[in-house]
Amino acid sequence: MQPTQTLASKLPRVGTTIFTVMSKLAADLGALNLSQGFPSFPADPALLELVTKAMRNNHNQYAPMAGMPVLREAIAQKTAEVYGTIYDPDSEITITSGATEALYAAVTAVVQAGDEVIVFEPAYDSYVPAIELAGGVPVFVSLTPPDYAIDWAEVATKVTDRTRLIMVNTPHNPTGRVWTADDLNQLANLVQERDLFLISDEVYEHITFDQRPHRSLMQHPVLQERTFVVGSFGKTFHVTGWKVGYCLAPRELTVEFRKVHQFLTFSVSTPMQVALAGYLSEPDRYLSLAGFYEQKRDLFLQALAGSRFAFTPTEGTFFQNVSYAAITDEPDYDLAVRLTKEIGVASIPVSVFYDQRNDYHILRFCFAKDDETLRRAGEKLAQWSRSM
Ligand code: PMP
Ligand code: GLN
């Protein structure tokens, strides 16, 4: 039936996310799914045990709006140990429904109609819709392969009287780039003395390679006082389907953040929070993650070693970008679909993360997969590249 009303879209340019599209295509065709970022292997049984225990212990009703105190305390302790930064669990830490909700709530809390928000692209796909729904205007700083380095002089030219917020993501999805101490200093110079806020998406905080440290914005005092730091247990403990994340922000910022959070979801699954709090008691469970994924990265790259793809080992995250520019000049979206259909390996075309769909002929592969899948996918890709 045709409705008589017309619903004017608030997001006219948005369709179904590329992650949904590619994962469905991979499932329909039985392809190896290296597209959407989620592990193909199970979580630690000890963590699952803790959930069962929490449920049996009657942790099954609404959690407090800000999150279970035990989890907020465990996060405060971990944050102090890993980064040396102190957040008060009562007034500066909020548990959210994944990082996605934290990002949305922080954007909504900060952005007023007409405010400009600086977004480095390629950018994770939830940032711009959140900004636009808040009435904000995204202002893009485009980064380009192979190194996606930030030209800070260019960033400075984009800051105007209307700039209210800058979105940061390190380690970065989709490029794998990890911010350096110099990046943090440059950002601090830029925002100092300005009425500007920062959202730092650090969901891959524990996945950096080759001894490279993750630089959290909370470690720089000029940045810390104006930043909403966003994390997620999905990436760290192989449970992306749980959708439990968090936001760390100074008290005044957290007050406004929680006003949005309490009407967006109010609170987050109670037994999961209790389980995660218990699981955080052993630091090795997150500190060992970098080594675990570095092996997977190297395994995948070994399989691609004799191929015609060009790549530099990713600095962080569980994504490896690969250039096929020397092989074919097909659009990246078309090639991602074709490879899924023809050789049974699904990936993500990086152009979708650019506002203007800039196509540098790069595909993103997720290597959070079991070793056999990575070996087979790498071999299929290498073989295909040599047949072209
Ligand atoms: N930010 C980035 C950079 C991500 O890659 C993802 C998910 N992969 C998210 C946020 C969302 O995290 P969550 O699943 O916890 O909502
Ligand atoms: N963040 C994941 C990725 O980049 C996907 C999350 C989602 O499907 N929304 O692949």
Short mmCIF file of C-alpha atoms and ligand atoms in Angstrom, two decimals:
data_model
loop_
_atom_site.label_atom_id
_atom_site.label_comp_id
_atom_site.label_asym_id
_atom_site.label_seq_id
_atom_site.Cartn_x
_atom_site.Cartn_y
_atom_site.Cartn_z
CA MET A 1 0.00 0.00 0.00
CA GLN A 2 1.21 3.49 -0.83
CA PRO A 3 1.21 5.76 2.25
CA THR A 4 -0.46 9.11 1.79
CA GLN A 5 2.18 10.92 3.83
CA THR A 6 5.69 11.57 2.56
CA LEU A 7 8.46 11.06 5.03
CA ALA A 8 11.29 13.46 4.23
CA SER A 9 14.51 11.58 4.94
CA LYS A 10 16.84 13.07 7.52
CA LEU A 11 19.64 11.02 5.99
CA PRO A 12 18.91 11.11 2.27
CA ARG A 13 22.36 9.90 1.25
CA VAL A 14 22.47 6.94 3.61
CA GLY A 15 21.65 3.41 2.50
CA THR A 16 22.41 0.04 4.12
CA THR A 17 25.94 -0.05 5.53
CA ILE A 18 28.67 -1.68 3.50
CA PHE A 19 29.28 -4.10 6.40
CA THR A 20 25.76 -5.47 6.13
CA VAL A 21 25.91 -5.61 2.34
CA MET A 22 29.24 -7.44 2.13
CA SER A 23 28.59 -9.84 5.01
CA LYS A 24 25.26 -10.82 3.45
CA LEU A 25 26.86 -11.34 0.05
CA ALA A 26 29.58 -13.48 1.65
CA ALA A 27 27.00 -15.55 3.53
CA ASP A 28 24.77 -15.99 0.47
CA LEU A 29 27.70 -17.17 -1.63
CA GLY A 30 29.53 -19.12 1.06
CA ALA A 31 32.61 -16.90 0.62
CA LEU A 32 35.41 -16.43 3.16
CA ASN A 33 34.25 -13.29 4.94
CA LEU A 34 37.15 -10.89 5.45
CA SER A 35 34.84 -7.90 5.08
CA GLN A 36 33.00 -6.91 8.26
CA GLY A 37 35.26 -6.53 11.29
CA PHE A 38 34.44 -9.34 13.69
CA PRO A 39 36.35 -12.40 14.90
CA SER A 40 35.56 -15.81 13.41
CA PHE A 41 36.83 -17.54 16.57
CA PRO A 42 35.11 -17.90 19.93
CA ALA A 43 35.58 -15.82 23.06
CA ASP A 44 37.42 -17.21 26.09
CA PRO A 45 35.21 -19.81 27.85
CA ALA A 46 36.21 -18.18 31.17
CA LEU A 47 34.43 -15.01 30.07
CA LEU A 48 31.32 -16.93 29.04
CA GLU A 49 31.37 -18.71 32.38
CA LEU A 50 31.32 -15.34 34.13
CA VAL A 51 28.17 -14.34 32.23
CA THR A 52 26.37 -17.52 33.26
CA LYS A 53 27.46 -16.96 36.83
CA ALA A 54 26.22 -13.35 36.76
CA MET A 55 22.83 -14.47 35.44
CA ARG A 56 22.56 -17.23 38.05
CA ASN A 57 23.43 -14.66 40.71
CA ASN A 58 20.37 -12.66 39.69
CA HIS A 59 22.14 -9.84 37.88
CA ASN A 60 19.25 -9.69 35.44
CA GLN A 61 17.44 -6.41 36.10
CA TYR A 62 18.22 -2.91 34.86
CA ALA A 63 21.75 -1.78 35.51
CA PRO A 64 22.22 1.76 36.85
CA MET A 65 21.98 4.35 34.06
CA ALA A 66 25.73 5.10 34.15
CA GLY A 67 26.69 1.42 34.25
CA MET A 68 27.40 -1.22 36.89
CA PRO A 69 29.70 0.27 39.55
CA VAL A 70 31.96 -2.82 39.48
CA LEU A 71 32.59 -2.37 35.78
CA ARG A 72 33.18 1.37 36.04
CA GLU A 73 35.66 0.73 38.83
CA ALA A 74 37.44 -1.97 36.83
CA ILE A 75 37.72 0.38 33.85
CA ALA A 76 39.05 3.18 36.07
CA GLN A 77 41.72 0.85 37.42
CA LYS A 78 42.72 -0.45 33.99
CA THR A 79 42.86 3.08 32.59
CA ALA A 80 45.06 4.26 35.44
CA GLU A 81 47.42 1.30 35.00
CA VAL A 82 47.66 1.40 31.21
CA TYR A 83 47.62 5.16 30.56
CA GLY A 84 48.34 6.72 33.94
CA THR A 85 45.15 8.78 33.72
CA ILE A 86 42.65 8.94 36.55
CA TYR A 87 38.91 8.97 35.83
CA ASP A 88 36.36 8.96 38.63
CA PRO A 89 34.08 5.92 38.17
CA ASP A 90 31.08 7.77 39.60
CA SER A 91 31.20 10.92 37.57
CA GLU A 92 33.52 10.36 34.59
CA ILE A 93 32.88 6.85 33.25
CA THR A 94 29.69 5.72 31.50
CA ILE A 95 28.93 2.26 30.11
CA THR A 96 27.27 2.36 26.70
CA SER A 97 25.64 0.08 24.19
CA GLY A 98 28.83 -0.41 22.21
CA ALA A 99 31.14 2.32 21.00
CA THR A 100 28.47 3.26 18.46
CA GLU A 101 26.15 4.55 21.15
CA ALA A 102 28.97 6.37 22.92
CA LEU A 103 29.95 8.13 19.70
CA TYR A 104 26.35 9.07 18.99
CA ALA A 105 25.70 10.34 22.51
CA ALA A 106 28.90 12.39 22.58
CA VAL A 107 28.19 13.97 19.20
CA THR A 108 24.61 14.73 20.26
CA ALA A 109 25.77 16.25 23.54
CA VAL A 110 28.26 18.59 21.87
CA VAL A 111 26.95 19.56 18.44
CA GLN A 112 24.41 22.38 18.06
CA ALA A 113 22.66 23.21 14.80
CA GLY A 114 25.12 24.74 12.35
CA ASP A 115 28.27 23.71 14.23
CA GLU A 116 31.14 22.46 12.13
CA VAL A 117 32.81 19.17 12.95
CA ILE A 118 36.20 18.20 11.54
CA VAL A 119 36.29 14.62 10.29
CA PHE A 120 39.41 12.92 8.97
CA GLU A 121 38.52 10.69 6.07
CA PRO A 122 38.46 7.83 5.27
CA ALA A 123 36.15 7.78 8.31
CA TYR A 124 34.24 5.10 10.16
CA ASP A 125 30.73 5.17 8.78
CA SER A 126 28.73 6.17 11.87
CA TYR A 127 30.39 9.57 12.43
CA VAL A 128 28.84 11.65 9.68
CA PRO A 129 25.21 10.50 10.14
CA ALA A 130 25.49 11.26 13.87
CA ILE A 131 26.83 14.74 13.11
CA GLU A 132 24.14 15.42 10.52
CA LEU A 133 21.29 14.23 12.74
CA ALA A 134 22.51 16.70 15.36
CA GLY A 135 22.30 19.49 12.77
CA GLY A 136 26.07 19.72 12.45
CA VAL A 137 28.11 20.16 9.31
CA PRO A 138 31.00 17.75 8.67
CA VAL A 139 34.18 19.39 7.37
CA PHE A 140 36.48 16.81 5.83
CA VAL A 141 40.24 16.52 5.96
CA SER A 142 41.07 13.91 3.33
CA LEU A 143 43.98 11.59 3.97
CA THR A 144 45.56 9.66 1.15
CA PRO A 145 47.45 6.39 0.74
CA PRO A 146 49.94 4.97 1.22
CA ASP A 147 50.67 6.56 4.60
CA TYR A 148 47.52 8.62 5.34
CA ALA A 149 49.70 11.18 7.16
CA ILE A 150 47.93 14.22 8.56
CA ASP A 151 48.95 17.61 7.20
CA TRP A 152 48.39 19.69 10.32
CA ALA A 153 48.78 22.98 8.45
CA GLU A 154 45.83 21.90 6.30
CA VAL A 155 43.80 20.95 9.37
CA ALA A 156 44.43 24.44 10.78
CA THR A 157 42.94 26.00 7.66
CA LYS A 158 39.71 24.07 8.26
CA VAL A 159 39.17 25.38 11.79
CA THR A 160 36.74 28.31 11.81
CA ASP A 161 34.70 30.20 14.42
CA ARG A 162 31.97 27.61 13.90
CA THR A 163 34.16 24.56 14.53
CA ARG A 164 32.94 22.89 17.70
CA LEU A 165 34.29 19.34 17.53
CA ILE A 166 37.06 17.23 16.00
CA MET A 167 36.61 13.47 15.56
CA VAL A 168 39.72 11.37 16.14
CA ASN A 169 40.15 7.63 15.59
CA THR A 170 43.38 5.89 16.54
CA PRO A 171 44.25 3.08 15.78
CA HIS A 172 42.32 3.91 12.67
CA ASN A 173 39.60 2.00 10.85
CA PRO A 174 39.91 1.43 7.88
CA THR A 175 43.60 2.34 7.30
CA GLY A 176 45.21 0.80 10.38
CA ARG A 177 47.22 3.98 10.96
CA VAL A 178 48.26 4.71 14.56
CA TRP A 179 48.69 8.28 15.76
CA THR A 180 52.16 9.36 16.90
CA ALA A 181 53.14 11.57 19.83
CA ASP A 182 53.68 14.33 17.28
CA ASP A 183 50.08 14.01 16.06
CA LEU A 184 48.88 14.49 19.63
CA ASN A 185 51.10 17.55 20.11
CA GLN A 186 49.95 19.09 16.84
CA LEU A 187 46.32 18.56 17.79
CA ALA A 188 46.96 20.08 21.21
CA ASN A 189 48.51 23.20 19.60
CA LEU A 190 45.47 23.53 17.42
CA VAL A 191 42.78 23.19 20.08
CA GLN A 192 44.53 25.06 22.88
CA GLU A 193 42.81 28.34 23.69
CA ARG A 194 39.86 27.39 21.50
CA ASP A 195 36.33 26.47 22.51
CA LEU A 196 36.64 23.06 20.90
CA PHE A 197 35.86 19.51 21.94
CA LEU A 198 37.25 16.16 20.84
CA ILE A 199 35.82 12.67 20.48
CA SER A 200 38.51 10.02 20.37
CA ASP A 201 37.40 6.63 19.08
CA GLU A 202 39.96 4.24 20.56
CA VAL A 203 38.15 0.91 20.18
CA TYR A 204 41.35 -0.70 18.84
CA GLU A 205 43.45 0.61 21.75
CA HIS A 206 45.01 -2.79 22.46
CA ILE A 207 45.74 -3.71 18.85
CA THR A 208 48.98 -1.99 17.75
CA PHE A 209 51.91 -3.72 16.10
CA ASP A 210 55.70 -3.83 15.90
CA GLN A 211 56.11 -2.41 19.42
CA ARG A 212 54.21 0.72 18.45
CA PRO A 213 52.43 2.25 21.47
CA HIS A 214 48.82 3.36 21.32
CA ARG A 215 48.74 7.08 22.14
CA SER A 216 45.50 7.85 23.91
CA LEU A 217 44.24 11.41 23.85
CA MET A 218 43.71 11.08 27.59
CA GLN A 219 47.50 11.03 28.04
CA HIS A 220 47.89 14.64 26.90
CA PRO A 221 46.54 17.11 29.50
CA VAL A 222 45.49 19.73 26.96
CA LEU A 223 43.55 17.09 25.07
CA GLN A 224 42.24 15.12 28.05
CA GLU A 225 40.25 17.99 29.51
CA ARG A 226 38.14 18.36 26.36
CA THR A 227 37.94 14.77 25.10
CA PHE A 228 35.31 12.04 25.17
CA VAL A 229 37.41 8.85 24.92
CA VAL A 230 35.37 5.97 23.51
CA GLY A 231 36.21 2.28 24.00
CA SER A 232 34.55 -1.07 23.30
CA PHE A 233 34.89 -4.56 24.75
CA GLY A 234 33.74 -6.03 21.45
CA LYS A 235 37.19 -5.69 19.89
CA THR A 236 39.23 -6.41 22.98
CA PHE A 237 37.54 -9.61 24.14
CA HIS A 238 36.24 -11.03 20.81
CA VAL A 239 32.59 -10.30 21.64
CA THR A 240 31.44 -7.76 19.05
CA GLY A 241 27.86 -9.03 19.39
CA TRP A 242 27.62 -8.00 23.03
CA LYS A 243 27.72 -4.31 22.18
CA VAL A 244 29.23 -3.11 25.44
CA GLY A 245 31.36 0.02 25.23
CA TYR A 246 32.18 3.01 27.37
CA CYS A 247 32.94 6.71 27.42
CA LEU A 248 35.57 8.39 29.59
CA ALA A 249 35.22 12.15 29.93
CA PRO A 250 35.80 14.88 32.52
CA ARG A 251 32.91 15.46 34.90
CA GLU A 252 31.31 18.46 33.12
CA LEU A 253 31.38 16.64 29.80
CA THR A 254 30.03 13.43 31.33
CA VAL A 255 27.04 15.30 32.82
CA GLU A 256 25.92 16.32 29.33
CA PHE A 257 26.87 12.94 27.85
CA ARG A 258 24.66 11.11 30.35
CA LYS A 259 21.68 13.36 29.62
CA VAL A 260 21.70 11.94 26.11
CA HIS A 261 22.66 8.38 27.08
CA GLN A 262 19.80 8.05 29.53
CA PHE A 263 17.22 8.63 26.83
CA LEU A 264 19.03 6.79 24.09
CA THR A 265 19.30 3.42 25.87
CA PHE A 266 19.14 4.28 29.57
CA SER A 267 21.32 1.30 30.54
CA VAL A 268 23.25 -1.64 29.17
CA SER A 269 22.90 -5.43 29.63
CA THR A 270 23.56 -6.16 33.32
CA PRO A 271 25.06 -9.70 33.30
CA MET A 272 27.50 -8.76 30.54
CA GLN A 273 28.73 -5.83 32.60
CA VAL A 274 29.23 -7.96 35.70
CA ALA A 275 31.10 -10.58 33.65
CA LEU A 276 33.35 -8.01 31.98
CA ALA A 277 34.20 -6.47 35.34
CA GLY A 278 35.39 -9.85 36.61
CA TYR A 279 37.27 -10.63 33.41
CA LEU A 280 39.23 -7.35 33.54
CA SER A 281 40.98 -8.56 36.69
CA GLU A 282 43.80 -10.14 34.64
CA PRO A 283 45.60 -7.51 32.54
CA ASP A 284 47.22 -10.13 30.32
CA ARG A 285 43.78 -10.75 28.82
CA TYR A 286 43.98 -7.41 27.00
CA LEU A 287 47.73 -6.85 26.97
CA SER A 288 48.29 -10.06 24.98
CA LEU A 289 45.93 -8.97 22.21
CA ALA A 290 48.53 -7.09 20.14
CA GLY A 291 50.81 -10.14 19.87
CA PHE A 292 47.85 -12.37 19.06
CA TYR A 293 46.75 -10.18 16.15
CA GLU A 294 50.29 -9.43 14.96
CA GLN A 295 50.71 -13.15 14.22
CA LYS A 296 47.47 -13.15 12.25
CA ARG A 297 48.51 -10.07 10.29
CA ASP A 298 51.83 -11.69 9.44
CA LEU A 299 50.21 -14.97 8.44
CA PHE A 300 47.85 -13.20 6.04
CA LEU A 301 50.68 -11.10 4.59
CA GLN A 302 52.88 -14.17 4.12
CA ALA A 303 50.13 -15.70 2.00
CA LEU A 304 50.03 -12.51 -0.09
CA ALA A 305 53.84 -12.21 -0.33
CA GLY A 306 54.22 -13.56 -3.85
CA SER A 307 51.17 -11.72 -5.20
CA ARG A 308 50.81 -8.59 -7.30
CA PHE A 309 49.07 -6.69 -4.50
CA ALA A 310 50.96 -3.83 -2.86
CA PHE A 311 50.78 -3.24 0.88
CA THR A 312 52.65 -2.10 3.95
CA PRO A 313 52.02 -4.09 7.14
CA THR A 314 49.19 -2.41 9.02
CA GLU A 315 50.24 -0.47 12.13
CA GLY A 316 47.20 -1.40 14.22
CA THR A 317 43.54 -2.62 14.23
CA PHE A 318 42.63 -5.96 12.68
CA PHE A 319 42.45 -4.55 9.17
CA GLN A 320 45.01 -4.82 6.38
CA ASN A 321 44.67 -2.52 3.39
CA VAL A 322 45.89 -3.80 0.08
CA SER A 323 46.33 -1.89 -3.18
CA TYR A 324 45.37 -3.56 -6.45
CA ALA A 325 46.29 -0.52 -8.57
CA ALA A 326 48.99 -2.47 -10.42
CA ILE A 327 46.53 -5.25 -11.30
CA THR A 328 43.35 -3.62 -12.59
CA ASP A 329 41.68 -0.23 -12.67
CA GLU A 330 38.21 -1.50 -11.80
CA PRO A 331 36.33 0.55 -9.16
CA ASP A 332 37.04 -0.85 -5.70
CA TYR A 333 33.35 -1.52 -4.95
CA ASP A 334 32.95 -3.56 -8.14
CA LEU A 335 36.11 -5.50 -7.46
CA ALA A 336 35.11 -6.31 -3.87
CA VAL A 337 31.83 -7.76 -5.16
CA ARG A 338 33.53 -9.58 -8.04
CA LEU A 339 36.15 -11.20 -5.78
CA THR A 340 33.41 -12.38 -3.45
CA LYS A 341 31.55 -13.98 -6.34
CA GLU A 342 34.47 -15.30 -8.37
CA ILE A 343 37.07 -16.42 -5.85
CA GLY A 344 34.98 -16.51 -2.67
CA VAL A 345 36.82 -13.86 -0.66
CA ALA A 346 34.88 -10.86 0.68
CA SER A 347 36.49 -7.51 1.54
CA ILE A 348 35.48 -3.88 2.04
CA PRO A 349 36.13 -1.23 -0.64
CA VAL A 350 37.84 1.71 1.09
CA SER A 351 36.12 4.33 -1.11
CA VAL A 352 32.93 3.94 0.96
CA PHE A 353 34.68 5.68 3.85
CA TYR A 354 35.19 8.88 1.82
CA ASP A 355 32.47 11.51 1.44
CA GLN A 356 33.14 11.78 -2.30
CA ARG A 357 33.89 8.05 -2.65
CA ASN A 358 37.56 8.68 -3.53
CA ASP A 359 38.77 5.46 -5.12
CA TYR A 360 42.48 4.71 -4.66
CA HIS A 361 41.99 1.06 -5.65
CA ILE A 362 42.35 -0.27 -2.16
CA LEU A 363 40.51 -3.10 -0.41
CA ARG A 364 40.32 -3.63 3.34
CA PHE A 365 40.69 -7.17 4.65
CA CYS A 366 39.81 -8.12 8.24
CA PHE A 367 42.30 -10.63 9.64
CA ALA A 368 40.39 -11.38 12.86
CA LYS A 369 39.84 -14.86 11.43
CA ASP A 370 41.10 -18.34 12.19
CA ASP A 371 44.47 -19.15 10.66
CA GLU A 372 43.12 -21.61 8.11
CA THR A 373 40.68 -19.01 6.75
CA LEU A 374 43.48 -16.45 6.47
CA ARG A 375 45.77 -18.89 4.67
CA ARG A 376 43.08 -19.93 2.22
CA ALA A 377 41.94 -16.37 1.56
CA GLY A 378 45.53 -15.19 1.06
CA GLU A 379 46.26 -18.03 -1.37
CA LYS A 380 43.10 -17.39 -3.40
CA LEU A 381 43.90 -13.69 -3.63
CA ALA A 382 47.54 -14.27 -4.59
CA GLN A 383 46.53 -16.77 -7.26
CA TRP A 384 43.91 -14.41 -8.66
CA SER A 385 46.42 -11.54 -8.80
CA ARG A 386 48.86 -13.64 -10.82
CA SER A 387 46.13 -14.74 -13.22
CA MET A 388 45.28 -11.16 -14.13
N1 PMP B 1 34.46 2.71 15.91
C1 PMP B 1 35.21 1.99 15.08
C2 PMP B 1 36.43 2.62 14.50
C3 PMP B 1 34.86 0.68 14.77
O1 PMP B 1 35.61 -0.02 13.93
C4 PMP B 1 33.71 0.13 15.33
C5 PMP B 1 33.21 -1.26 15.04
N2 PMP B 1 33.97 -2.08 14.41
C6 PMP B 1 32.95 0.90 16.20
C7 PMP B 1 33.35 2.19 16.47
C8 PMP B 1 31.70 0.37 16.85
O2 PMP B 1 31.96 -0.41 17.94
P1 PMP B 1 30.76 -1.18 18.71
O3 PMP B 1 30.55 -2.46 17.98
O4 PMP B 1 31.30 -1.38 20.08
O5 PMP B 1 29.58 -0.31 18.68
N1 GLN B 2 33.31 -1.83 12.75
C1 GLN B 2 33.13 -3.01 11.94
C2 GLN B 2 33.96 -2.85 10.68
O1 GLN B 2 34.57 -1.85 10.46
C3 GLN B 2 31.70 -3.22 11.55
C4 GLN B 2 30.68 -2.79 12.51
C5 GLN B 2 29.32 -2.83 11.86
O2 GLN B 2 29.00 -3.75 11.16
N2 GLN B 2 28.56 -1.80 12.08
O3 GLN B 2 33.99 -3.74 9.89
#
